[in-house]
Tab-separated table of C-alpha atoms and ligand atoms in Angstrom:
chain	number	residue	atom	x	y	z
A	23	MET	CA	187.525	201.661	50.512
A	24	THR	CA	183.853	200.866	51.183
A	25	SER	CA	181.715	203.653	52.587
A	26	ALA	CA	179.200	202.887	55.361
A	27	THR	CA	175.754	204.327	54.680
A	28	SER	CA	175.457	207.892	55.854
A	29	GLU	CA	173.069	208.751	58.676
A	30	ALA	CA	171.307	211.406	56.574
A	31	THR	CA	167.636	210.396	56.520
A	32	PRO	CA	164.406	212.018	55.401
A	33	MET	CA	162.097	213.248	58.192
A	34	LEU	CA	161.024	210.026	59.871
A	35	LYS	CA	157.684	209.720	61.632
A	36	VAL	CA	157.668	208.526	65.216
A	37	LEU	CA	154.511	207.814	67.129
A	38	LEU	CA	155.240	208.380	70.811
A	39	GLY	CA	152.741	206.505	72.979
A	40	VAL	CA	152.566	207.575	76.599
A	41	SER	CA	150.753	205.492	79.190
A	42	GLY	CA	149.644	206.544	82.643
A	43	GLY	CA	152.474	206.405	85.139
A	44	VAL	CA	154.385	209.079	87.048
A	45	ALA	CA	157.279	208.707	84.572
A	46	ALA	CA	154.944	210.184	81.919
A	47	TYR	CA	156.604	213.547	82.605
A	48	LYS	CA	159.839	212.122	81.169
A	49	ALA	CA	158.025	211.576	77.858
A	50	CYS	CA	158.398	215.355	77.335
A	51	GLU	CA	162.200	215.003	77.400
A	52	ILE	CA	162.027	211.959	75.098
A	53	LEU	CA	159.859	213.965	72.710
A	54	ARG	CA	162.341	216.843	72.657
A	55	LEU	CA	165.293	214.503	72.097
A	56	LEU	CA	163.483	212.686	69.258
A	57	ARG	CA	162.713	215.997	67.584
A	58	SER	CA	166.307	217.217	67.989
A	59	ALA	CA	167.399	213.963	66.322
A	60	GLY	CA	165.294	214.979	63.313
A	61	ALA	CA	162.098	212.956	63.815
A	62	ASP	CA	158.550	214.169	63.250
A	63	VAL	CA	156.769	213.068	66.437
A	64	THR	CA	153.054	212.564	67.087
A	65	VAL	CA	152.094	211.871	70.686
A	66	VAL	CA	149.308	209.436	71.505
A	67	PRO	CA	148.747	209.395	75.256
A	68	THR	CA	146.299	207.135	77.044
A	69	ARG	CA	143.548	208.841	79.042
A	70	ALA	CA	145.464	207.948	82.230
A	71	ALA	CA	148.642	209.595	80.871
A	72	LEU	CA	146.751	212.876	80.595
A	73	GLN	CA	146.258	212.755	84.377
A	74	PHE	CA	150.020	213.251	84.621
A	75	VAL	CA	150.860	215.555	81.676
A	76	GLY	CA	148.382	217.829	79.901
A	77	ALA	CA	147.637	217.463	76.183
A	78	ALA	CA	148.707	221.095	75.668
A	79	THR	CA	152.297	220.242	76.673
A	80	PHE	CA	152.502	217.377	74.181
A	81	GLU	CA	150.878	219.510	71.466
A	82	ALA	CA	153.252	222.427	72.026
A	83	LEU	CA	156.352	220.205	72.075
A	84	SER	CA	155.340	218.038	69.099
A	85	GLY	CA	153.550	220.600	66.933
A	86	HIS	CA	150.707	218.094	66.403
A	87	GLU	CA	147.234	217.716	67.821
A	88	VAL	CA	146.919	215.114	70.565
A	89	VAL	CA	144.200	212.474	70.304
A	90	THR	CA	143.535	209.621	72.727
A	91	ASP	CA	140.400	207.866	71.527
A	92	VAL	CA	139.182	206.330	68.294
A	93	PHE	CA	136.066	208.562	68.172
A	94	THR	CA	137.968	211.745	67.373
A	95	ASP	CA	138.593	212.486	63.686
A	96	VAL	CA	136.364	209.553	62.674
A	97	PRO	CA	136.184	210.501	58.941
A	98	ASN	CA	139.959	210.006	58.654
A	99	VAL	CA	139.935	206.753	60.683
A	100	ALA	CA	142.679	208.128	62.944
A	101	HIS	CA	143.826	204.827	64.441
A	102	VAL	CA	144.450	203.305	61.030
A	103	ALA	CA	146.135	206.395	59.593
A	104	THR	CA	148.310	206.967	62.691
A	105	GLY	CA	149.489	203.376	62.724
A	106	GLN	CA	150.085	203.134	58.974
A	107	LEU	CA	152.086	206.348	58.727
A	108	ALA	CA	154.500	205.680	61.592
A	109	ASP	CA	158.067	204.580	60.808
A	110	LEU	CA	158.506	203.668	64.470
A	111	VAL	CA	156.311	203.442	67.559
A	112	VAL	CA	157.918	204.248	70.922
A	113	ILE	CA	155.911	203.742	74.105
A	114	ALA	CA	157.453	205.461	77.114
A	115	PRO	CA	156.539	204.896	79.801
A	116	ALA	CA	154.880	201.548	79.185
A	117	THR	CA	152.900	200.692	82.328
A	118	ALA	CA	151.988	197.161	83.437
A	119	ASP	CA	148.449	197.851	82.179
A	120	LEU	CA	149.674	198.965	78.746
A	121	LEU	CA	151.944	195.887	78.433
A	122	SER	CA	148.998	193.691	79.369
A	123	ARG	CA	146.608	195.298	76.879
A	124	ALA	CA	149.242	195.166	74.113
A	125	ALA	CA	149.992	191.493	74.833
A	126	ALA	CA	146.264	190.663	74.737
A	127	GLY	CA	145.816	192.508	71.437
A	128	ARG	CA	143.153	194.828	72.836
A	129	ALA	CA	142.106	197.972	71.021
A	130	ASP	CA	140.233	199.957	73.627
A	131	ASP	CA	141.902	203.298	72.990
A	132	LEU	CA	143.774	204.976	70.130
A	133	LEU	CA	147.218	203.828	71.307
A	134	THR	CA	146.394	200.110	71.550
A	135	ALA	CA	144.313	200.228	68.351
A	136	THR	CA	147.318	201.773	66.599
A	137	LEU	CA	149.553	198.953	67.870
A	138	LEU	CA	147.362	196.448	66.024
A	139	VAL	CA	147.491	198.454	62.803
A	140	THR	CA	151.149	199.412	62.619
A	141	ARG	CA	153.748	197.242	60.907
A	142	ALA	CA	156.570	199.552	62.043
A	143	PRO	CA	159.001	198.428	64.748
A	144	VAL	CA	157.678	198.995	68.277
A	145	LEU	CA	159.952	199.970	71.166
A	146	MET	CA	158.532	199.882	74.691
A	147	ALA	CA	160.233	201.368	77.742
A	148	PRO	CA	158.503	200.012	80.842
A	149	ALA	CA	158.276	201.860	84.149
A	150	MET	CA	156.490	200.559	87.220
A	151	HIS	CA	157.094	199.400	90.756
A	152	THR	CA	159.351	196.385	91.217
A	153	GLU	CA	156.486	194.206	92.437
A	154	MET	CA	154.486	194.911	89.269
A	155	TRP	CA	157.494	194.294	86.956
A	156	THR	CA	158.342	190.982	88.611
A	157	HIS	CA	154.717	189.748	88.847
A	158	PRO	CA	154.263	186.560	86.789
A	159	ALA	CA	151.520	188.263	84.734
A	160	THR	CA	153.854	191.076	83.640
A	161	VAL	CA	156.748	188.643	83.079
A	162	ALA	CA	154.495	186.554	80.791
A	163	ASN	CA	153.238	189.653	78.927
A	164	VAL	CA	156.782	190.899	78.299
A	165	ARG	CA	157.903	187.470	77.107
A	166	LEU	CA	154.977	187.288	74.678
A	167	LEU	CA	155.585	190.795	73.334
A	168	ARG	CA	159.286	190.050	72.829
A	169	GLU	CA	158.477	186.777	71.053
A	170	ARG	CA	156.335	188.790	68.646
A	171	GLY	CA	159.242	191.103	67.861
A	172	THR	CA	158.440	194.090	70.090
A	173	PHE	CA	161.606	195.653	71.550
A	174	VAL	CA	160.774	195.765	75.267
A	175	LEU	CA	163.633	197.399	77.150
A	176	ASP	CA	164.493	196.215	80.639
A	177	PRO	CA	163.610	198.937	83.123
A	178	ALA	CA	166.508	200.589	84.923
A	179	VAL	CA	167.386	200.012	88.546
A	180	GLY	CA	167.214	203.058	90.805
A	181	ARG	CA	164.959	205.447	92.642
A	182	LEU	CA	161.261	204.746	92.054
A	183	THR	CA	158.334	207.105	92.617
A	184	GLY	CA	158.426	207.091	96.399
A	185	ALA	CA	161.394	206.816	98.722
A	186	ASP	CA	161.986	203.232	97.599
A	187	SER	CA	164.321	202.051	94.882
A	188	GLY	CA	164.776	198.907	92.814
A	189	VAL	CA	164.138	197.610	89.310
A	190	GLY	CA	161.291	199.369	87.505
A	191	ARG	CA	162.605	202.859	86.796
A	192	LEU	CA	162.138	204.217	83.266
A	193	PRO	CA	165.406	203.784	81.297
A	194	GLU	CA	167.235	207.087	80.723
A	195	PRO	CA	165.558	209.217	78.012
A	196	ASP	CA	168.799	209.399	75.996
A	197	HIS	CA	169.062	205.589	75.983
A	198	ILE	CA	165.470	205.244	74.812
A	199	VAL	CA	166.090	207.778	72.051
A	200	ALA	CA	169.414	206.204	71.018
A	201	MET	CA	167.652	202.838	70.740
A	202	ALA	CA	164.800	204.475	68.821
A	203	MET	CA	167.211	206.048	66.346
A	204	LEU	CA	168.970	202.713	65.819
A	205	LEU	CA	165.615	201.105	65.029
A	206	LEU	CA	164.536	203.986	62.817
A	207	ARG	CA	167.624	204.337	60.719
A	208	ARG	CA	168.321	200.682	60.307
A	209	ARG	CA	164.930	199.078	60.624
A	210	ASP	CA	165.479	196.882	57.612
A	211	ALA	CA	169.026	196.204	58.742
A	212	LEU	CA	168.615	195.866	62.473
A	213	PRO	CA	168.387	192.121	62.623
A	214	ARG	CA	168.373	190.141	65.833
A	215	ASP	CA	171.646	188.708	64.551
A	216	LEU	CA	173.386	188.782	67.916
A	217	VAL	CA	170.781	186.761	69.844
A	218	GLY	CA	172.539	184.153	71.970
A	219	ARG	CA	175.913	185.873	71.534
A	220	ARG	CA	177.913	187.173	74.484
A	221	ILE	CA	179.791	190.385	73.903
A	222	LEU	CA	182.262	192.067	76.217
A	223	VAL	CA	182.892	195.786	75.703
A	224	THR	CA	185.465	197.901	77.532
A	225	ALA	CA	184.858	201.643	77.744
A	226	GLY	CA	186.140	204.799	79.389
A	227	GLY	CA	189.687	205.647	80.379
A	228	THR	CA	191.863	204.093	83.060
A	229	ARG	CA	193.361	206.187	85.863
A	230	GLU	CA	196.730	205.218	87.267
A	231	PRO	CA	197.105	206.512	90.834
A	232	LEU	CA	200.105	208.641	91.726
A	233	ASP	CA	199.019	209.432	95.248
A	234	PRO	CA	195.616	209.699	97.007
A	235	VAL	CA	194.619	212.796	95.003
A	236	ARG	CA	196.391	212.519	91.638
A	237	TYR	CA	196.359	210.087	88.750
A	238	LEU	CA	197.603	209.661	85.184
A	239	GLY	CA	194.507	209.591	83.013
A	240	ASN	CA	193.141	210.424	79.589
A	241	ARG	CA	190.233	212.218	77.953
A	242	SER	CA	188.059	209.211	77.108
A	243	SER	CA	184.415	209.746	78.144
A	244	GLY	CA	183.291	206.169	77.485
A	245	LYS	CA	180.538	207.297	75.087
A	246	GLN	CA	181.726	205.178	72.143
A	247	GLY	CA	181.942	201.985	74.217
A	248	PHE	CA	178.517	202.623	75.769
A	249	ALA	CA	177.062	203.181	72.269
A	250	ILE	CA	178.493	199.817	71.154
A	251	ALA	CA	176.977	198.114	74.207
A	252	LEU	CA	173.597	199.662	73.381
A	253	ALA	CA	173.787	198.683	69.699
A	254	ALA	CA	174.737	195.093	70.570
A	255	VAL	CA	171.927	194.761	73.129
A	256	ALA	CA	169.443	196.116	70.554
A	257	ARG	CA	170.453	193.243	68.269
A	258	GLY	CA	169.878	190.661	70.981
A	259	ALA	CA	173.360	190.148	72.464
A	260	GLN	CA	174.063	189.572	76.149
A	261	VAL	CA	176.431	192.424	76.871
A	262	THR	CA	178.885	192.973	79.700
A	263	LEU	CA	180.449	196.414	79.859
A	264	ILE	CA	183.692	196.982	81.740
A	265	ALA	CA	183.636	200.714	82.379
A	266	ALA	CA	186.668	202.656	83.563
A	267	ASN	CA	185.843	205.937	85.287
A	268	THR	CA	182.733	207.015	83.434
A	269	SER	CA	179.697	208.733	84.868
A	270	LEU	CA	177.453	207.269	82.163
A	271	VAL	CA	174.488	205.093	83.030
A	272	ALA	CA	174.604	201.546	81.605
A	273	PRO	CA	172.121	200.972	78.757
A	274	PRO	CA	169.118	198.843	79.718
A	275	GLY	CA	169.940	195.150	79.901
A	276	VAL	CA	173.719	195.668	80.001
A	277	GLN	CA	175.717	194.262	82.904
A	278	LEU	CA	178.156	196.887	84.184
A	279	VAL	CA	181.535	196.081	85.738
A	280	PRO	CA	183.209	199.263	87.039
A	281	VAL	CA	187.038	199.390	87.159
A	282	GLY	CA	189.658	202.021	87.964
A	283	ASP	CA	193.148	201.355	86.651
A	284	ALA	CA	194.646	199.291	83.816
A	285	ARG	CA	195.492	196.301	85.963
A	286	GLU	CA	191.922	196.088	87.300
A	287	LEU	CA	190.650	196.301	83.723
A	288	ALA	CA	193.127	193.602	82.663
A	289	SER	CA	191.980	191.191	85.352
A	290	ALA	CA	188.269	191.813	84.580
A	291	VAL	CA	188.957	191.142	80.870
A	292	SER	CA	190.948	187.974	81.506
A	293	GLU	CA	188.217	186.637	83.812
A	294	LEU	CA	185.329	187.402	81.429
A	295	ALA	CA	186.788	187.075	77.902
A	296	PRO	CA	187.036	183.255	77.700
A	297	ALA	CA	183.208	182.950	77.829
A	298	MET	CA	182.633	185.596	75.149
A	299	ASP	CA	181.880	185.424	71.415
A	300	ALA	CA	183.335	188.901	70.853
A	301	VAL	CA	185.435	191.376	72.824
A	302	VAL	CA	185.505	195.069	71.891
A	303	MET	CA	188.401	196.996	73.405
A	304	ALA	CA	187.092	200.556	73.190
A	305	ALA	CA	188.634	201.674	76.499
A	306	ALA	CA	191.573	204.056	76.465
A	307	ILE	CA	194.077	202.199	78.598
A	308	ALA	CA	197.088	203.942	80.100
A	309	ASP	CA	200.290	202.500	78.678
A	310	PHE	CA	202.218	203.478	81.808
A	311	ARG	CA	201.627	203.594	85.556
A	312	PRO	CA	203.579	205.230	88.369
A	313	LYS	CA	206.111	202.755	89.740
A	314	SER	CA	205.092	203.209	93.352
A	315	PRO	CA	201.889	205.131	94.042
A	316	LEU	CA	202.217	206.790	97.420
A	317	ALA	CA	199.822	206.475	100.332
A	318	ALA	CA	200.451	210.140	101.225
A	319	LYS	CA	200.208	213.163	98.928
A	320	ILE	CA	203.455	213.929	97.077
A	321	LYS	CA	204.945	217.285	98.186
A	322	LYS	CA	206.915	219.688	96.017
A	323	ASN	CA	210.587	219.316	96.913
A	324	GLY	CA	211.943	222.039	94.678
A	325	THR	CA	213.798	219.633	92.389
A	326	ASP	CA	213.459	219.110	88.641
A	327	PRO	CA	212.546	216.767	87.091
A	328	ALA	CA	209.684	215.796	89.397
A	329	PRO	CA	210.099	212.378	91.068
A	330	LEU	CA	208.020	210.272	88.681
A	331	GLU	CA	209.110	206.785	87.712
A	332	LEU	CA	206.847	204.848	85.359
A	333	LEU	CA	206.320	201.158	84.587
A	334	THR	CA	204.702	199.780	81.417
A	335	ASN	CA	201.197	198.358	81.769
A	336	PRO	CA	200.269	195.019	80.197
A	337	ASP	CA	198.962	195.243	76.619
A	338	ILE	CA	195.556	193.704	77.224
A	339	LEU	CA	194.495	193.532	73.564
A	340	LEU	CA	197.718	191.793	72.559
A	341	GLY	CA	197.342	189.394	75.502
A	342	LEU	CA	193.792	188.542	74.402
A	343	VAL	CA	194.872	187.765	70.850
A	344	ARG	CA	197.762	185.604	72.039
A	345	ALA	CA	195.601	183.720	74.563
A	346	ARG	CA	192.784	182.783	72.222
A	347	ARG	CA	192.441	179.333	70.757
A	348	GLY	CA	191.158	179.289	67.180
A	349	SER	CA	188.968	182.175	66.039
A	350	SER	CA	186.909	182.735	69.184
A	351	PRO	CA	186.265	185.323	70.496
A	352	VAL	CA	186.201	187.885	67.680
A	353	ILE	CA	188.514	190.646	68.918
A	354	VAL	CA	188.048	194.324	68.067
A	355	GLY	CA	190.696	196.939	68.875
A	356	PHE	CA	190.612	200.710	68.662
A	357	ALA	CA	193.400	203.024	67.580
A	358	ALA	CA	193.475	206.765	68.154
A	359	GLU	CA	196.098	207.941	65.679
A	360	THR	CA	197.642	211.117	64.300
A	361	GLY	CA	199.486	211.354	60.997
A	362	ASP	CA	203.194	212.321	61.172
A	363	GLU	CA	206.426	212.184	59.146
A	364	HIS	CA	206.436	208.378	59.437
A	365	GLY	CA	203.035	207.880	57.841
A	366	SER	CA	199.365	208.748	57.579
A	367	VAL	CA	196.700	207.833	60.127
A	368	LEU	CA	195.810	204.811	57.984
A	369	ASP	CA	199.465	203.724	57.660
A	370	HIS	CA	199.746	203.749	61.460
A	371	GLY	CA	196.389	201.945	61.698
A	372	ARG	CA	197.492	199.168	59.331
A	373	ALA	CA	200.764	198.738	61.195
A	374	LYS	CA	198.868	198.534	64.511
A	375	LEU	CA	196.436	195.957	63.099
A	376	SER	CA	199.257	193.666	62.111
A	377	ARG	CA	201.138	194.299	65.393
A	378	LYS	CA	198.099	193.531	67.547
A	379	GLY	CA	196.705	190.709	65.380
A	380	CYS	CA	193.073	191.522	66.186
A	381	ASP	CA	190.190	190.835	63.753
A	382	LEU	CA	189.034	194.435	63.415
A	383	LEU	CA	190.702	197.750	64.204
A	384	VAL	CA	188.627	200.917	64.472
A	385	VAL	CA	190.961	203.761	63.528
A	386	ASN	CA	190.156	207.314	64.668
A	387	ASP	CA	191.958	210.391	63.409
A	388	VAL	CA	192.304	212.320	66.652
A	389	GLN	CA	194.221	215.196	65.086
A	390	ALA	CA	190.887	216.536	63.870
A	391	GLY	CA	189.827	216.858	67.526
A	392	ARG	CA	187.367	213.992	67.097
A	393	GLY	CA	186.596	211.085	69.287
A	394	PHE	CA	186.949	212.477	72.791
A	395	GLU	CA	184.184	213.855	75.031
A	396	VAL	CA	181.791	214.441	72.099
A	397	ASP	CA	178.749	212.604	70.723
A	398	GLU	CA	180.052	212.286	67.158
A	399	ASN	CA	182.822	210.211	65.699
A	400	ALA	CA	184.271	209.168	62.348
A	401	ALA	CA	186.527	206.189	61.724
A	402	VAL	CA	187.956	203.718	59.277
A	403	ILE	CA	187.437	200.060	60.199
A	404	LEU	CA	190.291	197.803	59.105
A	405	ALA	CA	189.823	194.035	58.962
A	406	GLY	CA	192.485	191.409	59.553
A	407	ASP	CA	190.883	189.043	57.018
A	408	GLY	CA	191.700	191.355	54.140
A	409	ALA	CA	188.138	192.705	53.663
A	410	ASP	CA	187.951	196.236	52.276
A	411	PRO	CA	188.420	198.995	54.858
A	412	ILE	CA	185.123	200.675	55.754
A	413	ASP	CA	184.985	204.426	55.927
A	414	VAL	CA	182.388	205.568	58.492
A	415	PRO	CA	181.709	209.285	57.978
A	416	LEU	CA	181.293	211.737	60.845
A	417	GLY	CA	178.018	210.979	62.617
A	418	PRO	CA	176.573	209.907	65.967
A	419	LYS	CA	178.633	207.392	67.937
A	420	THR	CA	175.600	205.073	67.747
A	421	ALA	CA	176.025	205.004	63.945
A	422	LEU	CA	179.674	203.904	64.194
A	423	ALA	CA	178.563	201.398	66.860
A	424	ALA	CA	176.059	199.898	64.417
A	425	VAL	CA	178.724	199.433	61.719
A	426	ILE	CA	181.063	197.793	64.252
A	427	CYS	CA	178.216	195.392	65.197
A	428	ASP	CA	177.681	194.619	61.478
A	429	GLN	CA	181.337	193.670	61.187
A	430	ILE	CA	181.286	191.546	64.351
A	431	SER	CA	178.188	189.830	62.977
A	432	ARG	CA	179.972	189.205	59.667
A	433	LEU	CA	182.820	187.450	61.475
A	434	LEU	CA	180.712	185.515	64.000
A	435	PRO	CA	179.595	182.658	61.718
A	436	ASN	CA	183.209	181.503	61.918
A	437	VAL	CA	182.826	181.282	65.675
A	438	ASN	CA	180.816	178.502	67.330
A	439	ALA	CA	177.909	179.809	69.421
A	440	ARG	CA	178.537	179.268	73.121
B	5	CTP	N1	195.192	198.660	74.702
B	5	CTP	C1	195.342	197.589	75.554
B	5	CTP	N2	196.253	197.647	76.564
B	5	CTP	C2	197.035	198.731	76.712
B	5	CTP	C3	196.907	199.827	75.826
B	5	CTP	C4	195.969	199.754	74.825
B	5	CTP	O1	194.626	196.591	75.414
B	5	CTP	N3	197.914	198.766	77.699
B	5	CTP	C5	194.189	198.541	73.624
B	5	CTP	C6	193.181	199.662	73.536
B	5	CTP	O2	191.983	199.354	74.267
B	5	CTP	C7	192.898	199.748	72.047
B	5	CTP	C8	194.192	199.275	71.416
B	5	CTP	O3	194.910	198.588	72.430
B	5	CTP	O4	191.881	198.863	71.658
B	5	CTP	C9	195.081	200.332	70.856
B	5	CTP	O5	195.370	201.283	71.825
B	5	CTP	P1	196.494	202.386	71.541
B	5	CTP	O6	196.685	203.178	72.779
B	5	CTP	O7	196.153	203.079	70.267
B	5	CTP	O8	197.710	201.414	71.233
B	5	CTP	P2	199.074	201.201	71.869
B	5	CTP	O9	199.330	199.750	71.834
B	5	CTP	O10	199.163	201.848	73.199
B	5	CTP	O11	200.016	201.859	70.806
B	5	CTP	P3	200.688	203.305	70.746
B	5	CTP	O12	202.123	203.011	70.780
B	5	CTP	O13	200.225	203.862	69.432
B	5	CTP	O14	200.172	204.085	71.940
């Protein structure tokens, strides 16, 4: 069995640039999350950012002095040293002005000077009013930055500074940090290998209604599927995420399709899958549904067993495999297994892979209490083409997501780009 690289990394240096917008206060949360993820963070705010958050806050949270201009610490040539030492630059929030100065290659403060010096990956998380984001000048600046290899996230849609809402909100701090960690840990191996590819991911757990207040459900949080969507978007894919009953916010740039029960999920998959290069079935789908969900709440009637008749739901993964022509799309299934007297977790996984006929099967051992409602996961990835199984050790769900994307990418050359 091949072992995927472990997530253990030496202390990596992140330069967190903060430009002057109201969302600058969220940079404090991003800083804390980056440090909890094990990064050594130096904050470089613009002068305008310090109108929103004081240098003392950034210094206390980062443990490093905060400098904004190139005339401080001149003997050590701070802008060159700061840029050269960084393993990753994250700018959050990135205002319209910062995007413009970065696109023009200006160097009129420490942050922009550092951007010209660094050869590390740069991740920018814009935040501004909708009108500024959609202005042709900003659109052109973002396009230019992306062409040069800067990862510019799409802003989120939601409440803006005032009472208004729309596109322009800073992406969620945990999404920015998850993307940052993907770039940091795999910067030599985070290719844009999924550019032009369309990937459909299902996530969450279906709920099969019994009556207006009850349902048959499961413990899936959706975190693994959302992590896969984020990893695929980071590598340039166009991602659609069918999410069953999750409260998670879609990663920036991902199109979200909310569903409730298995049949809704099935019809969303059958509508969307034919246009996809890969489909990842991470959702936990109920195998059974109540035969006739009632419009009124079911009352106790004192009889045992309770009046519950079940029907079998369609096997969506199996249907996908049977419906495809040739090798497109690449199809990835998941299997939550427990070992028993009939075989080990891997034995059950191998049997499921051949039963379902998918290209990859991500096998979780759920006996160990892993997989559900937590941020970490471990799995073995089995391949239908006979490639060695890949053992992914316990680590963040984003790490497993990255290995799944590697495997999809390995299989995609066999699939014509759409
Ligand atoms: N799946 C599906 N349709 C279903 C049930 C499951 O497409 N009605 C998909 C899941 O999204 C997952 C894979 O099938 O990718 C395996 O799910 P699992 O529940 O482990 O498999 P089952 O076929 O239900 O097998 P078991 O008898 O072990 O429950």
